[in-house]
Amino acid sequence: MSQTADKPKRERVPLNGVDTPNLFATINAVKGQPELGKFQFRATNHWLEGTHSEGRIESFSGAGSEHKHASTFKFDADHPAVLVGKDRGPTPVEFLLHGLAACLTAGIANIAAARGVKLTEVESKVEGDIDLRGILGISDEVRNGYEKIRVSFKIKGDAPPEKLREVVEQSRARSAVFDVLTNGVPVEITVDAG
Amino acid sequence: MSQTADKPKRERVPLNGVDTPNLFATINAVKGQPELGKFQFRATNHWLEGTHSEGRIESFSGAGSEHKHASTFKFDADHPAVLVGKDRGPTPVEFLLHGLAACLTAGIANIAAARGVKLTEVESKVEGDIDLRGILGISDEVRNGYEKIRVSFKIKGDAPPEKLREVVEQSRARSAVFDVLTNGVPVEITVDAG
């Protein structure tokens, strides 16, 4: 989830499956009416049993109105057997890695299109190192979450390697997920119990 | 993804679909051999077109060996039409909200089981506020990611409301995703271009 406000001299034509003219029209609309840029994304979750739950992603608000996704996206989450679950879905922490790769990749496609670069391949691998002594409550010196995340991209297109690297770098610089994961965000939890 | 190292006096029996004896055996195994707690989670991503990509979650390492998930989990990600995508999957930032709810919920089930609390319902909603002037490159004063995330839980079980609230609080205190989202994590990106 990342775009660019670059203003290339070149003609803006659809590229990489990106509707580049529409992308720039959207950027200009938000420039003119900043309140259109305010979005709220949402997820709901329903516990099933053990560490298994089902999440749904259905609606969001933004650009001044409410929106429904084209379909209701449903995702199971669970722990694997080695962590006393039944492996009916990825672990919650794995969804963070997926979100990071997807955000950087969407940004790469948009930015490449804005810069007139035709992409032929974007592949990535994400690894997150975590010491479970944190969440298991064994050591107070070990954090609960990942200690380090590494992303490796393989990118090909009709531009020199240096230009392709700049596209990845600009995507990083404007990635919502990269920002949240590296800088953190305030999270408030409320409970209705009874 | 959260457990507790509480040592209740009560007998440890399976509860809430949690194999509580196995959970404590796992905690004790990692206590005895800390290197068993070192895990690496992974995701791969393959760009399709525009902001649409497919992520896969297949393998991880931990407890001293390599593991494959019971199946290969595949997830599309995309932007909705209002953000110049085709809505073939949730946005990357929505996966963060799903991961947060799933992590806190898995922890709630484990901790309740460890404390002898039988749960009958755990539902949650997560909302994330984001001002897209950040990622659209319109304002350098607006961050790229969420400004604030709110989680609201509804929890029921055979314990008084105060005890149910304590279970949620302990899950928060030991949640891997809550830690990453609130405190951030170093992310390194490497690029193979050409």
Short mmCIF file of C-alpha atoms in Angstrom, two decimals:
data_model
loop_
_atom_site.label_atom_id
_atom_site.label_comp_id
_atom_site.label_asym_id
_atom_site.label_seq_id
_atom_site.Cartn_x
_atom_site.Cartn_y
_atom_site.Cartn_z
CA MET A 1 0.00 0.00 0.00
CA SER A 2 2.19 2.75 -1.19
CA GLN A 3 2.05 5.34 -3.91
CA THR A 4 4.20 8.16 -5.09
CA ALA A 5 3.54 11.82 -5.71
CA ASP A 6 6.30 12.02 -8.28
CA LYS A 7 5.36 14.15 -11.27
CA PRO A 8 7.10 12.57 -14.23
CA LYS A 9 7.30 14.59 -17.43
CA ARG A 10 6.30 11.53 -19.42
CA GLU A 11 2.73 10.80 -20.46
CA ARG A 12 0.79 8.93 -17.79
CA VAL A 13 -0.42 5.69 -19.28
CA PRO A 14 -1.56 2.48 -17.60
CA LEU A 15 1.42 0.23 -16.92
CA ASN A 16 2.08 -2.90 -14.82
CA GLY A 17 -1.70 -3.29 -14.46
CA VAL A 18 -1.75 0.08 -12.69
CA ASP A 19 -4.28 2.65 -13.93
CA THR A 20 -1.66 5.39 -13.68
CA PRO A 21 -3.91 8.28 -14.82
CA ASN A 22 -6.47 7.28 -12.17
CA LEU A 23 -3.71 6.97 -9.55
CA PHE A 24 -2.59 10.55 -10.19
CA ALA A 25 -6.21 11.77 -10.33
CA THR A 26 -6.70 10.19 -6.89
CA ILE A 27 -3.59 11.85 -5.51
CA ASN A 28 -4.74 15.20 -6.89
CA ALA A 29 -8.24 14.76 -5.45
CA VAL A 30 -6.79 14.18 -1.96
CA LYS A 31 -4.45 17.13 -2.43
CA GLY A 32 -7.47 19.33 -3.12
CA GLN A 33 -9.63 17.86 -0.33
CA PRO A 34 -7.39 16.44 2.41
CA GLU A 35 -10.32 14.94 4.35
CA LEU A 36 -10.75 12.42 1.49
CA GLY A 37 -7.47 10.86 2.64
CA LYS A 38 -8.85 9.81 6.02
CA PHE A 39 -9.48 6.06 6.00
CA GLN A 40 -10.45 3.54 8.65
CA PHE A 41 -9.67 -0.13 8.06
CA ARG A 42 -11.28 -2.89 10.14
CA ALA A 43 -11.15 -6.55 11.02
CA THR A 44 -13.36 -8.68 13.21
CA ASN A 45 -12.40 -11.92 14.92
CA HIS A 46 -14.39 -14.85 16.28
CA TRP A 47 -12.74 -17.37 18.59
CA LEU A 48 -13.38 -21.00 17.65
CA GLU A 49 -11.36 -23.21 20.02
CA GLY A 50 -7.88 -23.36 21.44
CA THR A 51 -5.65 -20.99 19.49
CA HIS A 52 -7.90 -21.22 16.41
CA SER A 53 -9.93 -18.16 15.42
CA GLU A 54 -11.51 -16.78 12.28
CA GLY A 55 -11.01 -13.21 11.17
CA ARG A 56 -13.12 -11.30 8.68
CA ILE A 57 -12.35 -8.22 6.65
CA GLU A 58 -15.48 -6.73 5.15
CA SER A 59 -15.81 -2.96 5.26
CA PHE A 60 -13.79 0.22 5.56
CA SER A 61 -14.39 3.92 5.36
CA GLY A 62 -12.49 6.46 3.32
CA ALA A 63 -12.70 9.06 0.57
CA GLY A 64 -15.66 10.48 2.44
CA SER A 65 -17.86 7.37 2.59
CA GLU A 66 -18.37 3.77 3.72
CA HIS A 67 -17.19 0.95 1.49
CA LYS A 68 -17.69 -2.81 1.34
CA HIS A 69 -14.99 -5.03 -0.09
CA ALA A 70 -15.97 -6.90 -3.26
CA SER A 71 -16.31 -10.00 -1.05
CA THR A 72 -15.96 -10.82 2.63
CA PHE A 73 -12.40 -11.97 3.18
CA LYS A 74 -12.13 -14.71 5.83
CA PHE A 75 -8.91 -15.98 7.37
CA ASP A 76 -8.26 -18.69 9.92
CA ALA A 77 -5.40 -18.27 12.34
CA ASP A 78 -3.96 -20.90 14.65
CA HIS A 79 -0.76 -22.17 16.21
CA PRO A 80 1.03 -25.18 14.71
CA ALA A 81 1.26 -28.49 16.62
CA VAL A 82 4.73 -27.68 17.92
CA LEU A 83 3.11 -24.66 19.63
CA VAL A 84 0.18 -26.70 20.95
CA GLY A 85 -2.28 -25.66 18.22
CA LYS A 86 -3.90 -27.55 15.35
CA ASP A 87 -2.36 -25.62 12.44
CA ARG A 88 -5.71 -24.64 10.93
CA GLY A 89 -4.23 -21.37 9.74
CA PRO A 90 -1.02 -19.39 9.88
CA THR A 91 0.14 -18.02 13.18
CA PRO A 92 -0.85 -14.39 13.81
CA VAL A 93 2.77 -13.25 13.50
CA GLU A 94 3.02 -14.73 10.00
CA PHE A 95 0.22 -12.43 8.81
CA LEU A 96 2.49 -9.48 9.63
CA LEU A 97 5.14 -10.82 7.25
CA HIS A 98 2.57 -11.34 4.50
CA GLY A 99 1.23 -7.81 4.98
CA LEU A 100 4.72 -6.34 4.78
CA ALA A 101 5.60 -8.13 1.53
CA ALA A 102 2.24 -7.26 -0.04
CA CYS A 103 2.50 -3.58 0.93
CA LEU A 104 6.00 -3.13 -0.45
CA THR A 105 5.05 -5.03 -3.61
CA ALA A 106 1.93 -2.93 -4.30
CA GLY A 107 4.02 0.19 -3.83
CA ILE A 108 6.68 -1.10 -6.21
CA ALA A 109 4.05 -1.66 -8.95
CA ASN A 110 2.52 1.80 -8.46
CA ILE A 111 5.83 3.64 -8.30
CA ALA A 112 7.27 1.78 -11.27
CA ALA A 113 4.14 2.69 -13.29
CA ALA A 114 4.46 6.35 -12.23
CA ARG A 115 8.08 6.34 -13.38
CA GLY A 116 7.37 4.59 -16.66
CA VAL A 117 9.14 1.37 -15.67
CA LYS A 118 7.57 -1.84 -16.96
CA LEU A 119 8.03 -4.67 -14.47
CA THR A 120 8.28 -8.31 -15.44
CA GLU A 121 8.90 -9.91 -12.02
CA VAL A 122 8.65 -9.00 -8.37
CA GLU A 123 9.24 -11.81 -5.88
CA SER A 124 9.99 -11.51 -2.20
CA LYS A 125 10.78 -13.55 0.87
CA VAL A 126 10.27 -12.31 4.39
CA GLU A 127 11.80 -13.87 7.48
CA GLY A 128 11.10 -12.92 11.07
CA ASP A 129 13.23 -14.08 13.99
CA ILE A 130 11.49 -14.53 17.30
CA ASP A 131 12.57 -16.03 20.61
CA LEU A 132 9.49 -17.57 22.20
CA ARG A 133 10.94 -17.26 25.71
CA GLY A 134 9.22 -13.86 25.61
CA ILE A 135 5.62 -14.95 25.03
CA LEU A 136 6.13 -18.11 27.08
CA GLY A 137 6.91 -15.90 30.05
CA ILE A 138 10.27 -17.58 30.63
CA SER A 139 12.49 -14.51 30.39
CA ASP A 140 11.65 -10.88 31.01
CA GLU A 141 14.73 -9.91 29.02
CA VAL A 142 13.35 -11.39 25.80
CA ARG A 143 10.75 -9.33 23.95
CA ASN A 144 7.44 -10.91 22.96
CA GLY A 145 7.64 -10.03 19.28
CA TYR A 146 10.09 -10.38 16.42
CA GLU A 147 13.66 -9.34 17.11
CA LYS A 148 14.39 -8.73 13.44
CA ILE A 149 12.61 -8.96 10.10
CA ARG A 150 14.44 -9.37 6.77
CA VAL A 151 12.85 -8.87 3.36
CA SER A 152 14.63 -9.90 0.17
CA PHE A 153 13.29 -8.77 -3.19
CA LYS A 154 14.00 -10.08 -6.66
CA ILE A 155 12.85 -7.52 -9.21
CA LYS A 156 13.09 -7.44 -13.01
CA GLY A 157 11.89 -4.91 -15.57
CA ASP A 158 12.85 -2.71 -18.50
CA ALA A 159 15.04 -0.37 -16.43
CA PRO A 160 18.64 -0.63 -15.24
CA PRO A 161 19.21 -2.35 -11.87
CA GLU A 162 19.88 1.00 -10.19
CA LYS A 163 16.51 2.39 -11.25
CA LEU A 164 14.74 -0.77 -10.09
CA ARG A 165 16.46 -0.44 -6.71
CA GLU A 166 15.25 3.17 -6.48
CA VAL A 167 11.68 1.98 -7.07
CA VAL A 168 12.00 -0.46 -4.16
CA GLU A 169 13.54 2.25 -1.99
CA GLN A 170 10.71 4.69 -2.76
CA SER A 171 8.17 1.98 -1.95
CA ARG A 172 9.86 1.43 1.42
CA ALA A 173 9.85 5.17 2.06
CA ARG A 174 6.08 5.33 1.48
CA SER A 175 4.94 1.96 2.83
CA ALA A 176 2.21 2.01 5.47
CA VAL A 177 3.08 -1.47 6.79
CA PHE A 178 6.82 -0.77 6.85
CA ASP A 179 6.12 2.39 8.86
CA VAL A 180 3.87 0.60 11.37
CA LEU A 181 6.25 -2.35 11.81
CA THR A 182 9.39 -0.25 12.20
CA ASN A 183 7.98 2.70 14.16
CA GLY A 184 5.06 1.18 16.03
CA VAL A 185 1.59 2.61 16.58
CA PRO A 186 -0.51 3.24 19.70
CA VAL A 187 -2.95 0.35 20.28
CA GLU A 188 -5.88 0.75 22.67
CA ILE A 189 -7.74 -2.31 23.97
CA THR A 190 -11.18 -2.17 25.58
CA VAL A 191 -13.02 -5.14 27.09
CA ASP A 192 -16.69 -5.90 27.55
CA ALA A 193 -16.59 -8.86 29.96
CA GLY A 194 -19.39 -10.82 31.53
CA MET B 1 0.21 -16.01 19.89
CA SER B 2 0.65 -15.67 23.57
CA GLN B 3 0.97 -17.99 26.48
CA THR B 4 1.45 -17.70 30.17
CA ALA B 5 3.98 -19.15 32.54
CA ASP B 6 1.54 -19.00 35.44
CA LYS B 7 1.73 -22.01 37.70
CA PRO B 8 -1.76 -22.53 39.00
CA LYS B 9 -2.18 -24.87 41.95
CA ARG B 10 -5.12 -26.51 40.20
CA GLU B 11 -4.79 -29.65 38.13
CA ARG B 12 -3.84 -28.91 34.54
CA VAL B 13 -6.54 -30.33 32.31
CA PRO B 14 -7.41 -29.53 28.69
CA LEU B 15 -9.85 -26.59 28.56
CA ASN B 16 -11.15 -24.24 25.83
CA GLY B 17 -9.72 -26.64 23.25
CA VAL B 18 -6.27 -25.97 24.71
CA ASP B 19 -4.14 -28.99 25.57
CA THR B 20 -3.08 -27.34 28.83
CA PRO B 21 -0.76 -30.16 30.04
CA ASN B 22 1.06 -30.06 26.69
CA LEU B 23 1.23 -26.24 26.86
CA PHE B 24 2.98 -26.38 30.22
CA ALA B 25 5.21 -29.24 29.05
CA THR B 26 6.26 -27.03 26.13
CA ILE B 27 7.00 -24.09 28.42
CA ASN B 28 9.08 -26.35 30.66
CA ALA B 29 10.96 -27.82 27.71
CA VAL B 30 11.98 -24.33 26.54
CA LYS B 31 12.90 -23.38 30.12
CA GLY B 32 15.28 -26.34 30.21
CA GLN B 33 16.67 -25.79 26.69
CA PRO B 34 16.33 -22.09 25.76
CA GLU B 35 17.53 -22.65 22.17
CA LEU B 36 14.26 -24.54 21.52
CA GLY B 37 12.48 -21.18 21.79
CA LYS B 38 14.22 -19.72 18.75
CA PHE B 39 11.77 -19.64 15.85
CA GLN B 40 11.86 -18.17 12.37
CA PHE B 41 8.59 -17.47 10.58
CA ARG B 42 8.45 -16.80 6.83
CA ALA B 43 6.26 -15.58 4.01
CA THR B 44 6.87 -15.36 0.29
CA ASN B 45 5.14 -13.03 -2.14
CA HIS B 46 4.62 -13.12 -5.89
CA TRP B 47 3.48 -9.99 -7.73
CA LEU B 48 0.59 -10.56 -10.14
CA GLU B 49 -0.45 -7.18 -11.56
CA GLY B 50 -1.14 -3.69 -10.33
CA THR B 51 -1.44 -3.75 -6.53
CA HIS B 52 -2.46 -7.43 -6.58
CA SER B 53 -0.03 -10.00 -5.20
CA GLU B 54 -0.21 -13.49 -3.73
CA GLY B 55 1.52 -14.40 -0.51
CA ARG B 56 2.30 -17.89 0.73
CA ILE B 57 3.05 -19.17 4.18
CA GLU B 58 4.50 -22.65 4.09
CA SER B 59 7.40 -23.36 6.42
CA PHE B 60 9.05 -22.19 9.60
CA SER B 61 11.82 -23.28 11.88
CA GLY B 62 11.73 -23.67 15.62
CA ALA B 63 12.10 -26.08 18.53
CA GLY B 64 15.38 -27.13 16.94
CA SER B 65 14.11 -28.17 13.50
CA GLU B 66 12.38 -27.24 10.24
CA HIS B 67 8.59 -27.50 10.01
CA LYS B 68 6.02 -27.40 7.24
CA HIS B 69 2.52 -26.13 7.92
CA ALA B 70 -0.25 -28.72 7.53
CA SER B 71 -1.05 -27.00 4.22
CA THR B 72 0.32 -24.12 2.17
CA PHE B 73 -1.61 -21.03 3.17
CA LYS B 74 -2.17 -18.62 0.26
CA PHE B 75 -3.48 -15.08 0.53
CA ASP B 76 -4.22 -12.49 -2.10
CA ALA B 77 -3.68 -8.84 -1.28
CA ASP B 78 -4.80 -5.85 -3.32
CA HIS B 79 -6.11 -2.31 -3.06
CA PRO B 80 -9.83 -1.60 -3.40
CA ALA B 81 -11.20 0.32 -6.40
CA VAL B 82 -11.25 3.59 -4.46
CA LEU B 83 -7.49 3.16 -4.10
CA VAL B 84 -7.01 2.24 -7.77
CA GLY B 85 -6.85 -1.52 -7.22
CA LYS B 86 -9.21 -4.37 -8.12
CA ASP B 87 -10.09 -5.54 -4.59
CA ARG B 88 -8.92 -9.10 -5.16
CA GLY B 89 -7.85 -9.34 -1.53
CA PRO B 90 -7.64 -7.22 1.58
CA THR B 91 -5.22 -4.33 1.68
CA PRO B 92 -1.87 -5.13 3.28
CA VAL B 93 -2.67 -2.92 6.29
CA GLU B 94 -5.83 -4.92 7.02
CA PHE B 95 -3.75 -8.07 7.51
CA LEU B 96 -2.07 -6.32 10.45
CA LEU B 97 -5.44 -5.84 12.14
CA HIS B 98 -6.37 -9.48 11.57
CA GLY B 99 -3.03 -10.63 12.99
CA LEU B 100 -3.49 -8.48 16.08
CA ALA B 101 -6.98 -9.80 16.85
CA ALA B 102 -5.91 -13.40 16.23
CA CYS B 103 -2.83 -13.09 18.46
CA LEU B 104 -4.68 -11.58 21.39
CA THR B 105 -7.47 -14.16 21.00
CA ALA B 106 -5.12 -17.16 20.94
CA GLY B 107 -3.45 -15.80 24.07
CA ILE B 108 -6.80 -15.34 25.78
CA ALA B 109 -7.70 -18.99 25.15
CA ASN B 110 -4.35 -20.28 26.40
CA ILE B 111 -4.25 -18.07 29.48
CA ALA B 112 -7.86 -18.79 30.40
CA ALA B 113 -7.10 -22.53 30.15
CA ALA B 114 -4.01 -22.12 32.33
CA ARG B 115 -6.11 -20.30 34.93
CA GLY B 116 -8.96 -22.81 34.83
CA VAL B 117 -11.39 -20.39 33.18
CA LYS B 118 -13.81 -21.93 30.69
CA LEU B 119 -14.59 -19.49 27.89
CA THR B 120 -17.87 -19.45 25.98
CA GLU B 121 -17.32 -16.44 23.70
CA VAL B 122 -14.47 -14.25 22.51
CA GLU B 123 -15.30 -11.72 19.81
CA SER B 124 -13.28 -8.71 18.77
CA LYS B 125 -13.30 -5.75 16.42
CA VAL B 126 -10.20 -3.89 15.36
CA GLU B 127 -10.14 -0.45 13.77
CA GLY B 128 -7.13 1.34 12.37
CA ASP B 129 -7.15 5.03 11.47
CA ILE B 130 -4.87 6.10 8.65
CA ASP B 131 -4.49 9.35 6.74
CA LEU B 132 -3.47 8.46 3.20
CA ARG B 133 -1.81 11.83 2.64
CA GLY B 134 1.26 10.04 4.02
CA ILE B 135 1.57 7.21 1.50
CA LEU B 136 0.28 9.43 -1.31
CA GLY B 137 3.27 11.70 -0.72
CA ILE B 138 1.05 14.76 -0.20
CA SER B 139 2.24 15.73 3.27
CA ASP B 140 5.52 15.01 4.98
CA GLU B 141 3.87 15.74 8.31
CA VAL B 142 1.51 12.77 7.99
CA ARG B 143 2.95 9.36 8.75
CA ASN B 144 2.58 6.54 6.24
CA GLY B 145 1.02 4.05 8.63
CA TYR B 146 -1.85 3.89 11.09
CA GLU B 147 -2.14 6.78 13.53
CA LYS B 148 -4.07 4.71 16.04
CA ILE B 149 -5.46 1.18 16.38
CA ARG B 150 -8.38 0.29 18.66
CA VAL B 151 -9.33 -3.26 19.66
CA SER B 152 -12.61 -4.00 21.43
CA PHE B 153 -13.20 -7.42 22.98
CA LYS B 154 -16.39 -9.08 24.07
CA ILE B 155 -15.57 -12.02 26.31
CA LYS B 156 -17.76 -14.47 28.24
CA GLY B 157 -16.94 -17.43 30.43
CA ASP B 158 -17.40 -19.06 33.81
CA ALA B 159 -15.43 -16.43 35.71
CA PRO B 160 -16.36 -13.00 37.06
CA PRO B 161 -15.90 -10.04 34.66
CA GLU B 162 -12.82 -8.88 36.56
CA LYS B 163 -11.09 -12.23 36.08
CA LEU B 164 -11.99 -12.26 32.38
CA ARG B 165 -10.50 -8.77 32.05
CA GLU B 166 -7.30 -10.00 33.71
CA VAL B 167 -7.06 -12.78 31.14
CA VAL B 168 -7.28 -10.22 28.31
CA GLU B 169 -4.71 -8.03 30.04
CA GLN B 170 -2.27 -10.94 30.45
CA SER B 171 -2.74 -11.81 26.78
CA ARG B 172 -1.89 -8.21 25.87
CA ALA B 173 1.17 -8.33 28.10
CA ARG B 174 2.46 -11.47 26.32
CA SER B 175 1.27 -10.85 22.76
CA ALA B 176 3.89 -11.03 20.02
CA VAL B 177 1.81 -9.00 17.55
CA PHE B 178 0.86 -6.35 20.13
CA ASP B 179 4.56 -5.96 20.96
CA VAL B 180 5.60 -5.61 17.32
CA LEU B 181 2.80 -3.16 16.47
CA THR B 182 3.28 -0.96 19.52
CA ASN B 183 7.07 -1.07 19.83
CA GLY B 184 8.22 -1.66 16.27
CA VAL B 185 10.93 -3.99 15.01
CA PRO B 186 14.00 -3.46 12.81
CA VAL B 187 13.24 -4.40 9.19
CA GLU B 188 16.06 -4.92 6.70
CA ILE B 189 15.36 -4.92 2.95
CA THR B 190 17.74 -6.31 0.35
CA VAL B 191 17.22 -6.15 -3.40
CA ASP B 192 18.40 -8.37 -6.25
CA ALA B 193 17.62 -6.21 -9.31
CA GLY B 194 18.13 -6.83 -13.00
#
